[in-house]
PDB file of C-alpha atoms in Angstrom:
ATOM      1  CA  MET A1360     -54.585  53.022  17.668  1.00 82.00           C
ATOM      2  CA  GLU A1361     -52.485  50.104  16.432  1.00 88.00           C
ATOM      3  CA  ASP A1362     -52.193  47.424  19.155  1.00 89.00           C
ATOM      4  CA  LYS A1363     -53.807  49.601  21.843  1.00 95.00           C
ATOM      5  CA  ARG A1364     -56.119  47.567  24.057  1.00 97.00           C
ATOM      6  CA  ILE A1365     -59.573  48.987  24.691  1.00 97.00           C
ATOM      7  CA  LEU A1366     -62.216  47.295  26.797  1.00 98.00           C
ATOM      8  CA  TYR A1367     -65.789  48.356  26.006  1.00 98.00           C
ATOM      9  CA  VAL A1368     -68.313  47.787  28.791  1.00 98.00           C
ATOM     10  CA  SER A1369     -71.876  48.503  27.770  1.00 98.00           C
ATOM     11  CA  SER A1370     -75.486  48.141  28.883  1.00 97.00           C
ATOM     12  CA  GLU A1371     -76.539  47.343  25.305  1.00 97.00           C
ATOM     13  CA  VAL A1372     -74.854  46.436  22.011  1.00 97.00           C
ATOM     14  CA  VAL A1373     -76.227  45.809  18.518  1.00 95.00           C
ATOM     15  CA  PRO A1374     -76.836  43.316  16.944  1.00 95.00           C
ATOM     16  CA  TYR A1375     -77.803  41.579  20.202  1.00 96.00           C
ATOM     17  CA  LEU A1376     -80.381  44.179  21.263  1.00 96.00           C
ATOM     18  CA  ALA A1377     -82.532  46.757  19.465  1.00 95.00           C
ATOM     19  CA  GLU A1378     -80.933  49.861  17.973  1.00 96.00           C
ATOM     20  CA  ASN A1379     -80.733  52.937  20.175  1.00 95.00           C
ATOM     21  CA  GLU A1380     -78.109  55.571  20.949  1.00 95.00           C
ATOM     22  CA  VAL A1381     -76.205  53.385  23.430  1.00 97.00           C
ATOM     23  CA  SER A1382     -76.359  50.093  21.527  1.00 97.00           C
ATOM     24  CA  LEU A1383     -75.294  51.661  18.216  1.00 96.00           C
ATOM     25  CA  MET A1384     -72.311  53.567  19.637  1.00 97.00           C
ATOM     26  CA  SER A1385     -71.304  50.469  21.621  1.00 97.00           C
ATOM     27  CA  TYR A1386     -70.898  48.761  18.243  1.00 97.00           C
ATOM     28  CA  ASP A1387     -69.639  51.629  16.064  1.00 96.00           C
ATOM     29  CA  VAL A1388     -66.800  52.757  18.342  1.00 97.00           C
ATOM     30  CA  PRO A1389     -65.239  49.302  18.911  1.00 97.00           C
ATOM     31  CA  LYS A1390     -65.573  48.528  15.187  1.00 96.00           C
ATOM     32  CA  MET A1391     -63.719  51.756  14.363  1.00 95.00           C
ATOM     33  CA  ILE A1392     -60.833  50.906  16.731  1.00 96.00           C
ATOM     34  CA  ASN A1393     -60.792  47.309  15.482  1.00 95.00           C
ATOM     35  CA  ASP A1394     -60.484  48.610  11.898  1.00 94.00           C
ATOM     36  CA  GLN A1395     -57.527  50.763  13.016  1.00 95.00           C
ATOM     37  CA  GLY A1396     -55.652  47.717  14.294  1.00 95.00           C
ATOM     38  CA  GLY A1397     -56.525  48.152  17.963  1.00 95.00           C
ATOM     39  CA  GLN A1398     -57.229  45.161  20.194  1.00 95.00           C
ATOM     40  CA  ILE A1399     -60.715  45.265  21.642  1.00 96.00           C
ATOM     41  CA  ARG A1400     -63.052  43.301  23.868  1.00 96.00           C
ATOM     42  CA  ILE A1401     -66.733  44.087  24.449  1.00 98.00           C
ATOM     43  CA  PHE A1402     -68.655  43.106  27.580  1.00 98.00           C
ATOM     44  CA  MET A1403     -72.413  43.324  28.097  1.00 98.00           C
ATOM     45  CA  PRO A1404     -75.040  41.574  30.257  1.00 98.00           C
ATOM     46  CA  ARG A1405     -76.641  38.422  28.850  1.00 97.00           C
ATOM     47  CA  TYR A1406     -80.287  39.519  29.094  1.00 97.00           C
ATOM     48  CA  GLY A1407     -82.965  36.878  28.623  1.00 93.00           C
ATOM     49  CA  ASN A1408     -84.261  38.524  25.446  1.00 93.00           C
ATOM     50  CA  ILE A1409     -80.979  37.872  23.599  1.00 95.00           C
ATOM     51  CA  ASN A1410     -81.481  34.930  21.256  1.00 93.00           C
ATOM     52  CA  GLU A1411     -78.583  32.605  22.138  1.00 94.00           C
ATOM     53  CA  ARG A1412     -79.141  30.227  19.243  1.00 94.00           C
ATOM     54  CA  ARG A1413     -79.401  32.894  16.555  1.00 94.00           C
ATOM     55  CA  HIS A1414     -76.336  34.766  17.828  1.00 95.00           C
ATOM     56  CA  GLN A1415     -74.409  31.550  18.606  1.00 95.00           C
ATOM     57  CA  LEU A1416     -73.571  32.309  22.222  1.00 97.00           C
ATOM     58  CA  HIS A1417     -71.682  29.604  24.041  1.00 96.00           C
ATOM     59  CA  GLU A1418     -70.470  29.307  27.603  1.00 97.00           C
ATOM     60  CA  VAL A1419     -66.752  29.686  28.306  1.00 96.00           C
ATOM     61  CA  ILE A1420     -66.288  27.026  30.956  1.00 94.00           C
ATOM     62  CA  ARG A1421     -62.756  28.082  31.932  1.00 93.00           C
ATOM     63  CA  LEU A1422     -64.008  31.589  32.773  1.00 93.00           C
ATOM     64  CA  SER A1423     -67.272  30.589  34.425  1.00 92.00           C
ATOM     65  CA  GLY A1424     -67.711  29.058  37.852  1.00 90.00           C
ATOM     66  CA  MET A1425     -66.711  31.968  40.083  1.00 94.00           C
ATOM     67  CA  ASN A1426     -69.057  33.305  42.729  1.00 96.00           C
ATOM     68  CA  LEU A1427     -69.446  37.060  43.182  1.00 97.00           C
ATOM     69  CA  VAL A1428     -70.738  38.509  46.429  1.00 96.00           C
ATOM     70  CA  VAL A1429     -73.541  41.058  46.081  1.00 97.00           C
ATOM     71  CA  ASN A1430     -74.939  42.408  49.354  1.00 94.00           C
ATOM     72  CA  ASP A1431     -73.522  39.438  51.273  1.00 93.00           C
ATOM     73  CA  VAL A1432     -75.050  36.841  48.926  1.00 95.00           C
ATOM     74  CA  ASP A1433     -72.951  34.549  46.700  1.00 96.00           C
ATOM     75  CA  MET A1434     -74.085  34.731  43.072  1.00 97.00           C
ATOM     76  CA  PRO A1435     -72.617  32.356  40.445  1.00 97.00           C
ATOM     77  CA  LEU A1436     -70.960  34.015  37.442  1.00 98.00           C
ATOM     78  CA  ILE A1437     -71.465  32.502  33.990  1.00 97.00           C
ATOM     79  CA  ILE A1438     -69.474  33.844  31.026  1.00 98.00           C
ATOM     80  CA  LYS A1439     -70.702  33.400  27.473  1.00 98.00           C
ATOM     81  CA  VAL A1440     -69.086  34.573  24.263  1.00 98.00           C
ATOM     82  CA  ALA A1441     -70.106  35.247  20.673  1.00 97.00           C
ATOM     83  CA  SER A1442     -68.600  36.883  17.599  1.00 95.00           C
ATOM     84  CA  ILE A1443     -70.193  39.739  15.687  1.00 92.00           C
ATOM     85  CA  PRO A1444     -70.600  38.337  12.154  1.00 82.00           C
ATOM     86  CA  LYS A1445     -68.117  39.632   9.549  1.00 84.00           C
ATOM     87  CA  GLU A1446     -66.290  41.854  12.068  1.00 86.00           C
ATOM     88  CA  ARG A1447     -64.108  39.353  13.945  1.00 86.00           C
ATOM     89  CA  ILE A1448     -65.113  41.109  17.172  1.00 92.00           C
ATOM     90  CA  GLN A1449     -65.643  39.010  20.293  1.00 94.00           C
ATOM     91  CA  VAL A1450     -68.386  39.935  22.732  1.00 98.00           C
ATOM     92  CA  TYR A1451     -68.369  38.548  26.275  1.00 98.00           C
ATOM     93  CA  PHE A1452     -71.681  38.188  28.109  1.00 98.00           C
ATOM     94  CA  ILE A1453     -71.954  38.411  31.899  1.00 98.00           C
ATOM     95  CA  ASP A1454     -74.684  35.999  32.967  1.00 97.00           C
ATOM     96  CA  ASN A1455     -76.448  34.777  36.074  1.00 97.00           C
ATOM     97  CA  ASP A1456     -79.829  33.035  36.033  1.00 95.00           C
ATOM     98  CA  GLU A1457     -81.152  34.957  39.034  1.00 96.00           C
ATOM     99  CA  TYR A1458     -80.349  38.372  37.543  1.00 97.00           C
ATOM    100  CA  PHE A1459     -80.605  37.987  33.783  1.00 96.00           C
ATOM    101  CA  LYS A1460     -82.908  35.114  32.848  1.00 93.00           C
ATOM    102  CA  ARG A1461     -85.901  37.361  32.033  1.00 91.00           C
ATOM    103  CA  LYS A1462     -87.837  38.302  28.947  1.00 87.00           C
ATOM    104  CA  ALA A1463     -86.618  41.925  28.848  1.00 92.00           C
ATOM    105  CA  THR A1464     -83.640  44.137  29.667  1.00 95.00           C
ATOM    106  CA  PHE A1465     -84.434  46.675  32.403  1.00 96.00           C
ATOM    107  CA  SER A1466     -88.194  46.556  33.055  1.00 95.00           C
ATOM    108  CA  ASP A1467     -91.122  44.123  32.992  1.00 91.00           C
ATOM    109  CA  GLU A1468     -93.933  43.965  30.423  1.00 88.00           C
ATOM    110  CA  ASP A1469     -95.722  46.820  32.219  1.00 89.00           C
ATOM    111  CA  GLY A1470     -92.661  49.061  31.955  1.00 90.00           C
ATOM    112  CA  VAL A1471     -91.873  48.799  35.675  1.00 94.00           C
ATOM    113  CA  LEU A1472     -88.136  48.756  36.429  1.00 96.00           C
ATOM    114  CA  TYR A1473     -86.896  45.452  37.849  1.00 97.00           C
ATOM    115  CA  PRO A1474     -86.507  45.911  41.623  1.00 97.00           C
ATOM    116  CA  ASP A1475     -83.005  44.386  41.601  1.00 97.00           C
ATOM    117  CA  ASN A1476     -81.544  46.525  38.792  1.00 98.00           C
ATOM    118  CA  ASP A1477     -79.124  47.975  41.342  1.00 98.00           C
ATOM    119  CA  GLU A1478     -77.755  44.527  42.203  1.00 98.00           C
ATOM    120  CA  ARG A1479     -77.591  43.601  38.524  1.00 98.00           C
ATOM    121  CA  ALA A1480     -75.390  46.680  37.913  1.00 98.00           C
ATOM    122  CA  ILE A1481     -73.096  45.753  40.824  1.00 98.00           C
ATOM    123  CA  PHE A1482     -72.875  42.129  39.640  1.00 98.00           C
ATOM    124  CA  PHE A1483     -72.147  43.268  36.073  1.00 98.00           C
ATOM    125  CA  ALA A1484     -69.305  45.586  37.188  1.00 98.00           C
ATOM    126  CA  LYS A1485     -67.649  42.923  39.328  1.00 98.00           C
ATOM    127  CA  GLY A1486     -68.219  40.236  36.699  1.00 98.00           C
ATOM    128  CA  VAL A1487     -66.450  42.254  34.009  1.00 98.00           C
ATOM    129  CA  VAL A1488     -63.395  42.976  36.163  1.00 98.00           C
ATOM    130  CA  GLU A1489     -63.076  39.398  37.454  1.00 97.00           C
ATOM    131  CA  THR A1490     -63.327  38.025  33.907  1.00 97.00           C
ATOM    132  CA  VAL A1491     -60.714  40.433  32.551  1.00 97.00           C
ATOM    133  CA  LYS A1492     -58.422  39.386  35.418  1.00 97.00           C
ATOM    134  CA  LYS A1493     -58.904  35.729  34.453  1.00 96.00           C
ATOM    135  CA  LEU A1494     -58.159  36.564  30.807  1.00 95.00           C
ATOM    136  CA  ASN A1495     -55.008  38.356  32.054  1.00 94.00           C
ATOM    137  CA  TRP A1496     -55.727  40.978  29.407  1.00 95.00           C
ATOM    138  CA  VAL A1497     -54.574  44.466  30.415  1.00 95.00           C
ATOM    139  CA  PRO A1498     -56.651  47.253  28.838  1.00 97.00           C
ATOM    140  CA  ASP A1499     -55.077  50.651  28.134  1.00 97.00           C
ATOM    141  CA  ILE A1500     -58.561  52.176  28.267  1.00 98.00           C
ATOM    142  CA  ILE A1501     -61.887  50.993  29.653  1.00 98.00           C
ATOM    143  CA  HIS A1502     -64.745  52.778  27.865  1.00 98.00           C
ATOM    144  CA  VAL A1503     -68.107  52.617  29.648  1.00 98.00           C
ATOM    145  CA  HIS A1504     -71.501  53.032  27.909  1.00 98.00           C
ATOM    146  CA  GLY A1505     -74.971  53.083  29.477  1.00 97.00           C
ATOM    147  CA  TRP A1506     -76.265  53.184  33.044  1.00 97.00           C
ATOM    148  CA  MET A1507     -76.099  49.424  33.676  1.00 97.00           C
ATOM    149  CA  ALA A1508     -72.310  49.791  33.319  1.00 98.00           C
ATOM    150  CA  SER A1509     -72.122  52.923  35.496  1.00 98.00           C
ATOM    151  CA  MET A1510     -70.844  51.129  38.602  1.00 98.00           C
ATOM    152  CA  LEU A1511     -67.703  49.892  36.880  1.00 98.00           C
ATOM    153  CA  PRO A1512     -65.670  53.125  37.360  1.00 98.00           C
ATOM    154  CA  VAL A1513     -66.635  53.185  41.077  1.00 98.00           C
ATOM    155  CA  TYR A1514     -65.502  49.601  41.654  1.00 98.00           C
ATOM    156  CA  MET A1515     -62.306  50.136  39.649  1.00 98.00           C
ATOM    157  CA  LYS A1516     -61.320  53.187  41.731  1.00 97.00           C
ATOM    158  CA  HIS A1517     -62.131  51.638  45.120  1.00 98.00           C
ATOM    159  CA  PHE A1518     -62.823  47.891  45.289  1.00 97.00           C
ATOM    160  CA  TYR A1519     -60.106  47.026  42.715  1.00 97.00           C
ATOM    161  CA  LYS A1520     -57.757  49.949  43.370  1.00 96.00           C
ATOM    162  CA  ASP A1521     -54.882  47.682  44.434  1.00 95.00           C
ATOM    163  CA  GLU A1522     -55.029  45.422  41.351  1.00 95.00           C
ATOM    164  CA  ALA A1523     -51.612  45.813  39.695  1.00 94.00           C
ATOM    165  CA  LEU A1524     -53.130  44.624  36.400  1.00 94.00           C
ATOM    166  CA  PHE A1525     -55.056  47.903  36.036  1.00 96.00           C
ATOM    167  CA  SER A1526     -52.491  50.342  37.463  1.00 95.00           C
ATOM    168  CA  GLU A1527     -52.053  52.144  34.110  1.00 96.00           C
ATOM    169  CA  THR A1528     -55.626  51.723  32.822  1.00 97.00           C
ATOM    170  CA  LYS A1529     -57.650  54.873  32.080  1.00 98.00           C
ATOM    171  CA  ILE A1530     -61.448  54.954  32.351  1.00 98.00           C
ATOM    172  CA  VAL A1531     -63.670  56.894  29.930  1.00 98.00           C
ATOM    173  CA  SER A1532     -67.435  57.239  30.404  1.00 98.00           C
ATOM    174  CA  SER A1533     -69.740  58.064  27.505  1.00 98.00           C
ATOM    175  CA  VAL A1534     -72.770  59.980  28.783  1.00 98.00           C
ATOM    176  CA  TYR A1535     -76.157  59.559  27.095  1.00 97.00           C
ATOM    177  CA  GLY A1536     -79.592  61.099  27.495  1.00 95.00           C
ATOM    178  CA  GLN A1537     -81.920  59.841  30.205  1.00 93.00           C
ATOM    179  CA  SER A1538     -83.009  56.241  29.663  1.00 90.00           C
ATOM    180  CA  PHE A1539     -85.218  55.556  32.685  1.00 94.00           C
ATOM    181  CA  ASP A1540     -87.445  57.488  35.068  1.00 94.00           C
ATOM    182  CA  GLY A1541     -87.777  56.963  38.800  1.00 95.00           C
ATOM    183  CA  ASN A1542     -85.284  55.410  41.205  1.00 97.00           C
ATOM    184  CA  LEU A1543     -83.505  52.108  41.651  1.00 97.00           C
ATOM    185  CA  ASP A1544     -83.678  50.390  45.069  1.00 97.00           C
ATOM    186  CA  ILE A1545     -83.178  52.946  47.825  1.00 98.00           C
ATOM    187  CA  GLU A1546     -80.824  50.455  49.541  1.00 98.00           C
ATOM    188  CA  MET A1547     -78.390  50.586  46.611  1.00 98.00           C
ATOM    189  CA  ILE A1548     -75.959  52.862  48.464  1.00 98.00           C
ATOM    190  CA  ASN A1549     -75.758  50.420  51.398  1.00 97.00           C
ATOM    191  CA  LYS A1550     -75.157  47.458  49.085  1.00 98.00           C
ATOM    192  CA  ILE A1551     -72.180  49.306  47.580  1.00 98.00           C
ATOM    193  CA  LYS A1552     -70.908  50.409  50.988  1.00 97.00           C
ATOM    194  CA  PHE A1553     -70.958  46.704  51.961  1.00 97.00           C
ATOM    195  CA  ASP A1554     -67.999  46.361  49.551  1.00 97.00           C
ATOM    196  CA  GLY A1555     -65.976  48.890  51.531  1.00 97.00           C
ATOM    197  CA  ILE A1556     -66.650  51.802  49.201  1.00 97.00           C
ATOM    198  CA  PRO A1557     -66.660  55.011  51.255  1.00 96.00           C
ATOM    199  CA  ASP A1558     -69.847  56.961  51.852  1.00 94.00           C
ATOM    200  CA  GLU A1559     -68.526  60.225  50.425  1.00 95.00           C
ATOM    201  CA  ALA A1560     -67.589  58.553  47.120  1.00 97.00           C
ATOM    202  CA  ILE A1561     -71.194  57.589  46.412  1.00 97.00           C
ATOM    203  CA  SER A1562     -73.255  60.109  48.403  1.00 97.00           C
ATOM    204  CA  GLU A1563     -75.283  60.966  45.274  1.00 97.00           C
ATOM    205  CA  LEU A1564     -76.765  57.467  45.445  1.00 97.00           C
ATOM    206  CA  GLU A1565     -78.881  58.441  48.441  1.00 97.00           C
ATOM    207  CA  THR A1566     -81.275  59.071  45.529  1.00 98.00           C
ATOM    208  CA  PRO A1567     -80.423  56.352  42.994  1.00 98.00           C
ATOM    209  CA  ASN A1568     -81.955  57.895  39.874  1.00 97.00           C
ATOM    210  CA  TYR A1569     -80.540  57.967  36.343  1.00 97.00           C
ATOM    211  CA  GLU A1570     -78.687  61.279  36.654  1.00 97.00           C
ATOM    212  CA  ASN A1571     -77.065  60.353  39.959  1.00 98.00           C
ATOM    213  CA  LEU A1572     -75.854  56.991  38.623  1.00 98.00           C
ATOM    214  CA  ILE A1573     -74.248  58.816  35.707  1.00 98.00           C
ATOM    215  CA  LYS A1574     -72.734  61.467  38.000  1.00 98.00           C
ATOM    216  CA  ILE A1575     -71.095  58.687  40.033  1.00 97.00           C
ATOM    217  CA  SER A1576     -69.706  57.181  36.829  1.00 98.00           C
ATOM    218  CA  ILE A1577     -68.330  60.579  35.728  1.00 98.00           C
ATOM    219  CA  LYS A1578     -66.847  61.263  39.172  1.00 97.00           C
ATOM    220  CA  HIS A1579     -64.816  58.026  39.052  1.00 98.00           C
ATOM    221  CA  SER A1580     -63.731  58.267  35.400  1.00 98.00           C
ATOM    222  CA  ASP A1581     -60.536  59.797  34.032  1.00 98.00           C
ATOM    223  CA  ALA A1582     -62.317  61.393  31.071  1.00 98.00           C
ATOM    224  CA  VAL A1583     -65.833  61.846  29.702  1.00 98.00           C
ATOM    225  CA  ILE A1584     -67.465  61.811  26.266  1.00 98.00           C
ATOM    226  CA  ILE A1585     -70.801  63.541  25.693  1.00 97.00           C
ATOM    227  CA  ALA A1586     -72.525  60.961  23.491  1.00 97.00           C
ATOM    228  CA  SER A1587     -75.988  62.535  23.179  1.00 96.00           C
ATOM    229  CA  GLU A1588     -76.810  65.724  21.334  1.00 94.00           C
ATOM    230  CA  ASN A1589     -79.615  66.527  23.789  1.00 90.00           C
ATOM    231  CA  LEU A1590     -77.979  65.866  27.135  1.00 95.00           C
ATOM    232  CA  SER A1591     -79.773  67.392  30.117  1.00 94.00           C
ATOM    233  CA  PRO A1592     -78.441  70.829  31.156  1.00 95.00           C
ATOM    234  CA  SER A1593     -77.698  69.521  34.670  1.00 95.00           C
ATOM    235  CA  LEU A1594     -75.502  66.647  33.420  1.00 97.00           C
ATOM    236  CA  THR A1595     -73.795  68.946  30.904  1.00 96.00           C
ATOM    237  CA  LYS A1596     -73.022  71.422  33.683  1.00 97.00           C
ATOM    238  CA  TYR A1597     -71.775  68.600  35.944  1.00 97.00           C
ATOM    239  CA  ILE A1598     -69.362  67.398  33.236  1.00 97.00           C
ATOM    240  CA  GLU A1599     -68.119  70.908  32.443  1.00 96.00           C
ATOM    241  CA  SER A1600     -67.434  71.644  36.117  1.00 96.00           C
ATOM    242  CA  SER A1601     -65.853  68.251  36.872  1.00 94.00           C
ATOM    243  CA  ASP A1602     -62.311  69.236  35.799  1.00 93.00           C
ATOM    244  CA  LYS A1603     -62.174  66.020  33.759  1.00 95.00           C
ATOM    245  CA  PRO A1604     -61.017  66.100  30.136  1.00 97.00           C
ATOM    246  CA  PHE A1605     -64.213  65.827  28.089  1.00 96.00           C
ATOM    247  CA  LEU A1606     -65.170  65.523  24.447  1.00 97.00           C
ATOM    248  CA  PRO A1607     -68.259  67.457  23.312  1.00 96.00           C
ATOM    249  CA  PHE A1608     -70.910  65.680  21.229  1.00 96.00           C
ATOM    250  CA  ALA A1609     -69.623  64.600  17.804  1.00 94.00           C
ATOM    251  CA  PRO A1610     -72.088  63.698  15.019  1.00 91.00           C
ATOM    252  CA  LYS A1611     -71.890  60.280  13.392  1.00 87.00           C
ATOM    253  CA  ASP A1612     -69.849  61.469  10.398  1.00 88.00           C
ATOM    254  CA  ALA A1613     -67.204  63.069  12.647  1.00 91.00           C
ATOM    255  CA  PHE A1614     -66.987  60.860  15.729  1.00 93.00           C
ATOM    256  CA  ALA A1615     -64.268  58.491  14.437  1.00 93.00           C
ATOM    257  CA  GLU A1616     -61.581  61.147  14.097  1.00 94.00           C
ATOM    258  CA  GLN A1617     -62.560  62.921  17.322  1.00 95.00           C
ATOM    259  CA  TYR A1618     -62.758  59.757  19.445  1.00 96.00           C
ATOM    260  CA  THR A1619     -59.416  58.511  18.128  1.00 96.00           C
ATOM    261  CA  SER A1620     -57.661  61.767  18.923  1.00 96.00           C
ATOM    262  CA  PHE A1621     -59.330  61.885  22.370  1.00 96.00           C
ATOM    263  CA  TYR A1622     -58.077  58.361  23.142  1.00 96.00           C
ATOM    264  CA  LYS A1623     -54.566  59.288  22.010  1.00 95.00           C
ATOM    265  CA  LYS A1624     -54.526  62.331  24.299  1.00 94.00           C
ATOM    266  CA  MET A1625     -55.497  60.123  27.234  1.00 90.00           C
ATOM    267  CA  LEU A1626     -52.741  57.638  26.505  1.00 90.00           C
TER     268      LEU A1626
END
């Protein structure tokens, strides 16, 4: 993977958040490609429970200062950056006080999902793409992890479809086991349609639950990786019948070789 450029867009990444399936793979896979001489960038949201002082986050003034429109409201975009110690890997954080200055990631202290999680996902997707455009850094592959990043493939294939910068970029989605119950805001589909994204592209979001968010991500990706050993039968069936190239689940001791060869096939 020498000199190949891979952009990792994830809901969660260690060491900034607790270890789980998504956060660990969102660290292990970029590290593997970095060790092979690939060029990588990682993007994640800057949740309020990330300790900025301990992890030495700092704002990148030249990248901040844009406003992104979410559901007809201008929201300021703040970009922060940090380096994973010892790995020489840069992580970019998409931030906005209204959306991310909270004490937790996806739900409040009672375990109730934040009512604006849908808008946070839209803001995150747009924020990543706008920042990469400002960096003028052209990824060969964008690899998406976790449901908070699930809107990125949709926006890439519709909202940003005419961006010459990404004309050759391939999108891979890693699919994980269910990470929340219930639905996001029922108006989510209308907020996305506000951006000119056609109804039929996102019809599953009439019911904005976990599985439907992931199905939308799969539908707009060029390839799929099954990243959980115990994926639901319905998502497994959806992937198998999608006609997309897909990589079955690979255990930790075998993923490096399989992911690398999967990337190479895509390129």
